[in-house]
Coordinates of C-alpha atoms in Angstrom, one line a residue:
Chain R
M577 CA -118.2 100.8 99.3
K578 CA -118.8 97.1 98.7
E579 CA -122.5 98.0 98.8
Y580 CA -122.0 100.1 95.7
I581 CA -121.1 97.1 93.6
R582 CA -124.2 95.3 94.8
E583 CA -126.3 98.3 94.0
L584 CA -125.1 98.4 90.5
F585 CA -125.5 94.7 89.8
S586 CA -128.8 94.0 91.3
G587 CA -130.3 97.3 90.2
Y588 CA -132.1 99.8 92.3
V589 CA -134.7 102.4 92.0
R590 CA -135.0 105.9 93.4
I591 CA -138.6 106.3 94.5
K592 CA -140.6 109.2 95.8
V593 CA -142.7 108.4 98.8
V594 CA -145.6 110.8 99.3
G595 CA -147.6 110.9 102.5
S596 CA -148.0 112.6 105.8
Y597 CA -146.1 109.9 107.7
T598 CA -143.0 109.4 105.7
E599 CA -140.8 109.0 108.9
L600 CA -143.0 106.2 109.9
F601 CA -142.5 104.6 106.6
I602 CA -138.7 104.8 107.1
N603 CA -138.9 103.3 110.5
R604 CA -141.1 100.4 109.3
C605 CA -138.6 99.7 106.5
I606 CA -135.8 99.5 109.0
E607 CA -137.8 97.3 111.3
Y608 CA -138.5 94.8 108.6
H609 CA -135.0 94.9 107.4
I610 CA -135.6 96.5 104.0
P611 CA -132.4 98.3 103.1
I612 CA -133.0 101.9 102.0
W613 CA -130.4 104.6 101.6
D614 CA -129.8 108.1 100.4
I615 CA -133.0 109.5 101.8
M616 CA -133.7 113.1 101.0
R617 CA -136.6 115.4 101.9
I618 CA -138.2 117.1 98.9
D619 CA -141.1 118.8 100.6
N620 CA -143.3 118.3 103.6
Q621 CA -145.1 115.4 102.1
T622 CA -142.4 113.8 99.9
I623 CA -139.1 112.1 100.5
L624 CA -136.8 110.5 97.9
L625 CA -135.0 107.3 98.6
S626 CA -133.2 104.4 97.0
L627 CA -134.4 100.8 97.2
Y628 CA -133.4 97.5 95.6
I629 CA -135.8 96.4 92.9
N630 CA -136.3 93.1 94.7
D631 CA -137.6 95.0 97.7
V632 CA -140.2 97.1 95.8
K633 CA -142.8 94.4 96.3
R634 CA -142.0 94.0 100.0
I635 CA -142.8 97.7 100.8
R636 CA -146.3 97.5 99.5
S637 CA -147.9 96.5 102.9
H638 CA -145.9 99.2 104.7
L639 CA -147.1 101.8 102.3
K640 CA -150.6 100.8 103.0
R641 CA -150.1 101.0 106.8
T642 CA -148.5 104.4 106.6
R643 CA -150.8 105.7 103.9
C644 CA -148.0 106.6 101.6
K645 CA -147.8 106.4 97.9
I646 CA -144.8 105.9 95.7
R647 CA -143.7 107.1 92.4
I648 CA -140.7 105.8 90.6
H649 CA -138.2 108.6 90.0
E650 CA -135.2 106.8 88.4
R651 CA -134.1 103.3 87.6
R652 CA -130.4 102.6 88.0
G653 CA -128.0 99.7 87.7
F654 CA -127.1 96.9 85.4
P655 CA -130.5 95.2 84.9
F656 CA -132.1 98.4 83.7
L657 CA -129.1 99.1 81.5
M658 CA -129.5 95.7 80.0
R659 CA -133.2 96.2 79.5
R660 CA -132.5 99.5 77.7
I661 CA -129.9 97.8 75.5
V662 CA -132.3 95.0 74.6
H663 CA -135.0 97.5 74.0
S664 CA -132.9 99.3 71.5
R665 CA -131.3 96.2 70.0
G666 CA -132.1 97.1 66.5
F667 CA -130.1 100.2 66.7
L668 CA -127.3 98.4 68.5
A669 CA -127.2 95.6 65.9
G670 CA -126.9 98.3 63.3
V671 CA -124.0 99.9 64.9
I672 CA -122.2 96.6 65.5
G673 CA -123.0 95.5 62.0
C674 CA -121.6 98.8 60.6
L675 CA -118.4 98.5 62.6
L676 CA -118.1 94.9 61.5
L677 CA -118.6 95.8 57.9
I678 CA -115.9 98.5 58.1
F679 CA -113.6 96.1 59.7
I680 CA -114.1 93.5 57.0
L681 CA -113.7 96.0 54.2
S682 CA -110.6 97.4 55.9
N683 CA -109.0 94.0 55.6
M684 CA -109.7 93.6 51.9
V685 CA -107.7 94.4 48.8
W686 CA -109.4 97.2 47.0
S687 CA -107.1 98.1 44.2
I688 CA -103.9 97.0 42.6
S689 CA -101.8 99.5 40.8
V690 CA -98.8 98.8 38.6
N691 CA -96.1 101.4 38.0
G692 CA -93.4 101.4 35.4
A693 CA -94.5 98.5 33.2
T694 CA -95.7 98.4 29.7
P695 CA -99.4 97.4 29.3
E696 CA -98.4 93.9 28.2
V697 CA -96.2 93.3 31.1
E698 CA -98.7 94.9 33.4
H699 CA -101.3 92.4 32.3
K700 CA -98.9 89.5 32.8
L701 CA -98.0 90.8 36.2
K702 CA -101.6 91.0 37.2
Q703 CA -102.2 87.5 36.0
A704 CA -99.3 86.3 38.0
A705 CA -100.6 88.1 41.0
I706 CA -104.0 86.5 40.7
E707 CA -102.3 83.1 40.6
L708 CA -100.7 84.0 43.9
G709 CA -104.2 84.9 45.2
L710 CA -103.8 88.6 45.0
K711 CA -106.9 90.1 43.5
K712 CA -109.6 92.5 44.4
G713 CA -111.8 91.4 47.3
K714 CA -109.3 89.1 48.9
F715 CA -108.6 89.4 52.5
I716 CA -105.2 90.9 53.2
F717 CA -104.4 88.5 56.0
Q718 CA -104.9 85.5 53.6
L719 CA -102.2 86.7 51.3
P720 CA -98.5 85.9 51.5
S721 CA -96.3 88.6 52.9
N722 CA -95.0 91.4 50.7
Q723 CA -91.5 89.8 50.6
E724 CA -92.9 86.5 49.5
L725 CA -95.1 88.2 46.8
Q726 CA -92.1 90.2 45.6
Q727 CA -89.9 87.1 45.4
S728 CA -92.4 84.9 43.6
L729 CA -93.4 87.6 41.2
T730 CA -89.9 88.5 40.3
E731 CA -89.2 84.8 39.7
S732 CA -92.2 84.1 37.6
L733 CA -91.9 86.9 35.1
T734 CA -88.9 86.9 32.8
E735 CA -89.5 90.3 31.5
I736 CA -89.0 91.8 34.9
T737 CA -85.8 92.5 36.7
W738 CA -87.4 93.6 39.9
V739 CA -90.8 94.1 41.4
G740 CA -91.3 96.2 44.5
V741 CA -94.4 95.3 46.4
K742 CA -95.8 97.9 48.7
R743 CA -99.1 97.8 50.6
N744 CA -100.8 101.0 51.4
G745 CA -103.9 100.3 53.4
T746 CA -106.1 98.4 51.0
T747 CA -104.1 99.2 47.9
Y748 CA -101.2 97.2 46.5
H749 CA -98.6 99.0 44.6
F750 CA -96.2 97.3 42.3
E751 CA -93.1 99.1 41.2
V752 CA -91.7 97.4 38.2
V753 CA -88.3 97.6 36.7
Q754 CA -88.5 96.0 33.3
K755 CA -85.6 94.3 31.6
Q756 CA -84.1 96.3 28.8
L757 CA -84.0 93.6 26.2
P758 CA -81.3 94.5 23.8
E759 CA -82.6 95.0 20.3
K760 CA -81.1 92.9 17.7
Q761 CA -78.6 94.8 15.8
K762 CA -79.6 95.0 12.2
A763 CA -77.1 97.3 10.8
L764 CA -73.9 95.5 11.6
S765 CA -70.7 97.2 11.5
P766 CA -67.8 95.3 9.8
R767 CA -66.5 92.5 11.9
H768 CA -64.8 89.2 12.1
I769 CA -65.8 86.1 13.8
V770 CA -63.0 84.6 15.9
A771 CA -62.8 81.5 18.0
D772 CA -63.7 81.9 21.6
K773 CA -62.0 78.8 22.9
K774 CA -59.8 76.1 21.6
A775 CA -61.8 73.6 19.7
I776 CA -62.0 71.4 16.7
V777 CA -64.4 72.8 14.1
T778 CA -67.2 70.4 13.4
K779 CA -69.6 72.5 11.4
M780 CA -69.7 75.9 9.7
Y781 CA -72.3 78.0 8.1
V782 CA -71.1 81.2 6.5
E783 CA -73.8 83.6 5.6
E784 CA -71.5 86.5 4.9
G785 CA -67.8 86.8 4.9
Q786 CA -65.1 84.3 4.1
A787 CA -64.4 81.1 5.9
Q788 CA -60.8 81.0 7.1
V789 CA -60.8 77.5 8.5
E790 CA -62.1 74.2 7.4
E791 CA -64.0 71.6 9.2
N792 CA -62.0 69.4 11.6
A793 CA -59.4 72.2 11.9
Y794 CA -58.0 72.8 15.3
V795 CA -58.5 76.4 16.4
K796 CA -57.1 78.4 19.3
P797 CA -58.9 81.2 21.0
G798 CA -58.7 84.4 19.0
Q799 CA -58.1 82.6 15.7
L800 CA -60.0 84.1 12.8
L801 CA -62.8 81.8 11.7
I802 CA -64.9 84.0 9.3
S803 CA -63.3 87.0 7.9
G804 CA -65.1 90.2 7.2
F805 CA -63.0 90.8 4.1
I806 CA -64.4 89.6 0.9
G807 CA -63.3 89.7 -2.6
K808 CA -59.9 89.6 -4.1
E809 CA -57.0 91.0 -2.3
N810 CA -56.8 94.2 -4.2
K811 CA -60.5 94.7 -4.4
S812 CA -61.4 93.6 -1.0
Q813 CA -64.5 94.9 0.7
L814 CA -65.5 95.0 4.4
V815 CA -68.7 93.3 5.5
P816 CA -70.0 92.2 8.8
A817 CA -69.2 88.6 9.0
R818 CA -72.2 86.4 9.8
G819 CA -72.3 82.7 10.4
E820 CA -72.3 80.0 12.8
V821 CA -69.3 77.9 13.8
Y822 CA -69.7 74.8 15.9
G823 CA -66.7 73.2 17.4
K824 CA -65.8 70.3 19.6
T825 CA -64.6 71.5 23.0
W826 CA -63.3 69.8 26.1
Y827 CA -64.0 70.2 29.7
V828 CA -62.8 68.5 32.7
S829 CA -64.9 68.5 35.8
N830 CA -63.8 67.5 39.2
V831 CA -66.6 66.3 41.5
S832 CA -66.3 65.0 44.9
I833 CA -69.3 63.2 46.5
P834 CA -69.3 62.2 50.1
L835 CA -70.4 58.6 50.6
E836 CA -72.2 59.5 53.7
S837 CA -73.9 62.7 54.2
K838 CA -76.1 64.1 56.9
F839 CA -79.0 66.4 56.3
K840 CA -82.2 67.4 57.8
T841 CA -85.6 66.7 56.3
N842 CA -89.1 67.3 57.4
T843 CA -90.9 64.2 58.3
G844 CA -94.3 65.6 57.5
E845 CA -95.3 65.7 61.2
A846 CA -96.3 69.2 62.2
K847 CA -98.0 70.9 65.0
T848 CA -99.5 74.3 64.7
T849 CA -100.2 76.6 67.7
Y850 CA -102.4 79.6 67.6
A851 CA -102.1 82.6 69.8
I852 CA -103.9 85.9 70.0
G853 CA -101.6 88.9 70.3
L854 CA -103.1 91.7 72.3
F855 CA -100.9 94.8 72.4
R856 CA -97.6 93.2 73.3
F857 CA -99.0 90.1 75.0
H858 CA -99.3 86.8 73.5
I859 CA -102.2 84.7 74.7
P860 CA -102.0 81.1 73.5
V861 CA -105.3 79.8 72.4
W862 CA -104.8 76.5 70.7
G863 CA -102.1 73.9 70.8
I864 CA -100.5 74.9 74.0
G865 CA -97.4 73.0 75.0
A866 CA -94.3 71.7 73.3
P867 CA -94.8 69.3 70.4
D868 CA -94.4 65.5 70.8
F869 CA -91.2 65.6 68.8
K870 CA -87.9 67.0 69.9
E871 CA -86.4 68.4 66.8
Y872 CA -88.3 70.8 64.7
E873 CA -88.1 74.1 62.9
T874 CA -90.8 76.7 63.3
L875 CA -92.5 78.9 60.8
E876 CA -94.0 81.9 62.4
R877 CA -96.7 84.0 60.9
E878 CA -98.5 86.9 62.2
I879 CA -101.8 88.2 60.9
N880 CA -102.6 91.8 61.7
F881 CA -106.0 93.4 61.4
R882 CA -106.8 96.9 60.4
F883 CA -109.7 99.2 61.1
L884 CA -109.8 101.9 58.5
K885 CA -106.3 103.3 58.5
W886 CA -105.4 102.0 62.0
E887 CA -103.6 98.9 62.8
L888 CA -105.6 97.1 65.5
P889 CA -103.7 96.1 68.6
F890 CA -104.7 92.5 68.2
S891 CA -103.3 89.9 65.9
V892 CA -103.4 86.2 65.3
Q893 CA -100.2 84.4 65.4
T894 CA -99.7 80.9 64.1
N895 CA -96.6 78.9 64.9
K896 CA -96.1 75.9 62.7
M897 CA -93.6 73.5 64.1
L898 CA -92.4 71.0 61.5
Q899 CA -90.7 68.0 62.7
T900 CA -87.3 67.5 61.3
A901 CA -85.2 64.4 61.3
E902 CA -81.6 63.9 60.6
V903 CA -81.2 61.5 57.7
I904 CA -77.9 59.9 56.9
R905 CA -77.7 59.1 53.2
T906 CA -75.2 56.5 52.2
Y907 CA -74.1 55.8 48.7
T908 CA -72.4 52.8 47.5
K909 CA -69.5 53.4 45.2
S910 CA -71.4 52.9 42.0
E911 CA -74.3 55.1 43.2
A912 CA -71.8 57.8 44.1
L913 CA -70.4 57.6 40.7
K914 CA -73.8 58.1 39.1
V915 CA -74.5 61.1 41.3
A916 CA -71.1 62.5 40.4
R917 CA -71.9 62.2 36.8
T918 CA -75.1 64.1 37.0
V919 CA -73.5 66.7 39.2
A920 CA -70.7 67.1 36.6
R921 CA -73.2 67.4 33.8
E922 CA -75.0 70.1 35.5
D923 CA -71.7 71.8 36.1
I924 CA -70.9 71.7 32.4
A925 CA -74.4 72.9 31.5
N926 CA -73.8 75.9 33.6
K927 CA -70.4 76.6 32.0
T928 CA -71.6 76.4 28.4
S929 CA -74.5 78.0 26.5
D930 CA -77.9 76.5 26.2
E931 CA -77.6 74.8 22.8
A932 CA -74.3 73.1 23.8
E933 CA -74.6 69.3 23.5
I934 CA -72.5 66.8 25.4
K935 CA -71.1 64.3 23.0
K936 CA -69.0 62.2 25.1
E937 CA -68.1 61.8 28.7
K938 CA -65.3 59.7 30.2
I939 CA -64.2 59.2 33.7
L940 CA -60.6 59.9 33.8
H941 CA -59.9 59.2 37.4
Q942 CA -61.7 58.0 40.4
E943 CA -60.7 57.4 44.0
V944 CA -62.2 57.0 47.4
E945 CA -60.6 59.1 50.1
N946 CA -61.8 60.1 53.5
G947 CA -65.2 58.8 52.8
K948 CA -65.5 60.7 49.6
V949 CA -65.5 59.7 46.0
N950 CA -63.4 62.1 44.0
V951 CA -64.1 61.8 40.3
K952 CA -62.5 63.6 37.4
I953 CA -64.7 63.5 34.3
H954 CA -63.8 64.6 30.8
F955 CA -66.5 65.9 28.6
E956 CA -66.6 66.5 24.9
V957 CA -69.0 69.1 24.0
I958 CA -70.3 70.5 20.7
E959 CA -71.1 74.2 21.0
Q960 CA -70.8 77.4 19.2
I961 CA -67.3 78.7 19.3
G962 CA -67.7 81.9 17.3
K963 CA -67.3 85.3 18.8
D964 CA -67.7 88.7 17.0
I965 CA -65.0 91.2 17.1
P966 CA -65.4 94.5 15.2
I967 CA -62.9 95.5 12.6
I968 CA -61.4 98.8 13.6
Q969 CA -60.8 100.8 10.6
G970 CA -58.6 103.7 10.2
D971 CA -54.9 104.5 10.0
Chain W
M77 CA -137.3 99.1 140.7
A78 CA -136.3 100.8 137.4
K79 CA -134.3 103.4 139.3
W80 CA -132.5 100.7 141.2
K81 CA -131.6 98.8 138.0
H82 CA -130.3 102.0 136.4
N83 CA -128.1 102.7 139.4
L84 CA -126.7 99.2 139.3
K85 CA -125.8 99.5 135.7
N86 CA -124.2 102.8 136.3
W87 CA -122.1 101.3 139.1
L88 CA -121.2 98.3 137.0
T89 CA -120.0 100.4 134.1
R90 CA -117.8 102.5 136.4
R91 CA -116.4 99.5 138.3
L92 CA -115.8 97.2 135.4
E93 CA -114.9 99.8 132.8
L94 CA -117.5 98.6 130.4
P95 CA -118.4 100.9 127.5
A96 CA -121.3 102.9 128.7
D97 CA -123.2 102.7 125.4
A98 CA -123.3 98.9 125.4
V99 CA -124.4 98.5 129.0
M100 CA -126.8 101.4 129.2
D101 CA -128.3 101.6 125.7
L102 CA -126.9 105.0 125.2
P103 CA -126.3 106.4 121.8
R104 CA -122.8 106.6 120.4
I105 CA -122.4 109.6 118.2
T106 CA -119.5 110.1 115.9
M107 CA -119.1 113.3 114.0
V108 CA -116.7 114.1 111.2
G109 CA -116.4 117.8 111.3
Q110 CA -119.7 119.2 110.2
L111 CA -120.0 116.8 107.3
H112 CA -121.1 113.5 108.8
I113 CA -122.8 112.4 111.9
Y114 CA -123.0 108.7 112.7
I115 CA -125.4 107.6 115.4
E116 CA -125.5 104.1 116.9
N117 CA -128.2 102.8 119.2
H118 CA -131.1 104.9 118.1
Q119 CA -134.7 103.8 118.3
G120 CA -136.1 105.2 115.1
V121 CA -136.6 108.4 113.1
L122 CA -139.2 110.8 114.5
M123 CA -138.8 113.5 112.0
F124 CA -136.7 114.0 109.0
S125 CA -136.4 117.2 106.9
N126 CA -133.7 119.1 105.2
E127 CA -132.9 121.2 108.2
E128 CA -133.9 119.0 111.1
V129 CA -133.6 115.4 112.2
R130 CA -135.1 114.0 115.3
L131 CA -134.2 110.6 116.5
L132 CA -135.8 108.6 119.2
L133 CA -133.5 107.3 121.9
K134 CA -134.0 105.1 124.9
Q135 CA -133.9 108.2 127.0
G136 CA -135.4 111.1 125.2
Q137 CA -134.6 112.4 121.8
L138 CA -131.7 113.6 119.8
L139 CA -132.1 116.7 117.7
I140 CA -129.8 117.6 114.9
R141 CA -130.1 120.9 113.0
G142 CA -128.3 121.9 110.0
K143 CA -128.7 122.2 106.2
D144 CA -129.1 119.9 103.2
F145 CA -129.6 116.7 105.2
M146 CA -129.5 113.4 103.6
L147 CA -129.7 110.0 105.3
K148 CA -126.9 108.2 103.6
T149 CA -127.5 104.9 105.3
I150 CA -130.1 103.7 107.7
L151 CA -129.9 100.4 109.5
P152 CA -131.9 99.1 112.5
E153 CA -129.5 100.6 115.0
E154 CA -127.3 102.9 113.0
I155 CA -127.8 106.1 111.0
L156 CA -125.3 107.9 108.9
L157 CA -126.5 111.5 108.2
E158 CA -124.8 113.7 105.7
G159 CA -125.1 117.5 105.4
K160 CA -124.0 120.6 107.1
I161 CA -124.4 119.9 110.8
E162 CA -124.8 123.0 113.0
H163 CA -126.4 121.9 116.1
V164 CA -126.8 118.6 118.1
S165 CA -128.8 118.5 121.3
Y166 CA -130.6 116.2 123.6
L167 CA -134.2 116.6 124.5
D168 CA -135.1 114.9 127.7
R169 CA -138.2 112.9 128.0
P170 CA -140.6 114.9 130.0
E171 CA -140.9 113.4 133.4
S172 CA -144.1 111.6 133.8

């Protein structure tokens, strides 16, 4: 059996030996230690046998002595196979090239389709997608994952509530849910404008309706500011009140800032390891071993390849290990106060509408307790205080 | 002289329980059913065809008859023959 391997690797030939003294030829081969095997008789004059190609030259003298002639019947083994492959290398190159081309094309984006968006939004979406690198002819494995795409697209477009990203082979599908922007009501039904919160009125514009309060008046929530009734009492008429009322409002924000806080940051040191995944095995290729640093977080990414519609069983895995370091941030008392102020301002900005303006701020109370600075800040804000309520007619 | 040597060898084999084929240059023939025949200690191929193989031995010849013979392996002192073996017989060297 072990001979069999040798036969295949060194290559052998089946030759026909023609002559009257073929047995003599066999005996001479044995005598001179030329291995021959699988000898068969074909007819009186001819036998068929196997011989290593290296030995073909060596039998020449024996052939002469025994007056035999040989004809090559078959060539077998690896060297001949190689020769045949080399001989037809043009064809082989074509086949490999074709497979390679299909492989490359299978991993490209071929089309992008958008569903459920108006043409305008569709255009914007495609622009945003191109910014993220998603366009025709890009390699799929270079693109961020579907979830990442979905997240960044949803965030970048204001007109969109949600984008679903689905990849189907070489096609990307976007399923868009557009925001239903409420249309500005033109035909207004009769209404009043009342105060939304307690405030001191600072400014008033009345476009339609009748002002019920004056500037510098203190109003409580629900108090009528602009009335929808116009005209004299007996000839009153109902209109939709329109106007803007600005008032001074007050907020108190409690902020507590720890003087010392621990958090983790990336130091910028990173190590990336690469591995090839074959079926379910991971074969590390580059960057074997643990990183030089102890504390790190890892970002894993797996790139899969496709061939036509099939997922290939191999993939490239990258493992990025980012060094993290625990940082202790310490504030002095005055720094902590500064931070508390900005935090409080943000807090107020979240509570009020966009056009609100902070007029004054005042620290009411501050204390250091358990390593924290607790601050109570009072804000004076100018903002719109008006709120529409419809006038229900009837009775 | 030759006769005397042969007798001594014969006696030695029997006495010392040495394998006969080693001491006396006798062929050792192993057969697996009718499929294979394995002959050690031969002296060469005299005739080889599909139905008949004649091997030279130290003393005489070995004749194997059968069908579809093929010499699987052939080494200086060993032969492995494959085929359907029907008949194995010794041909004595004619006394001269």
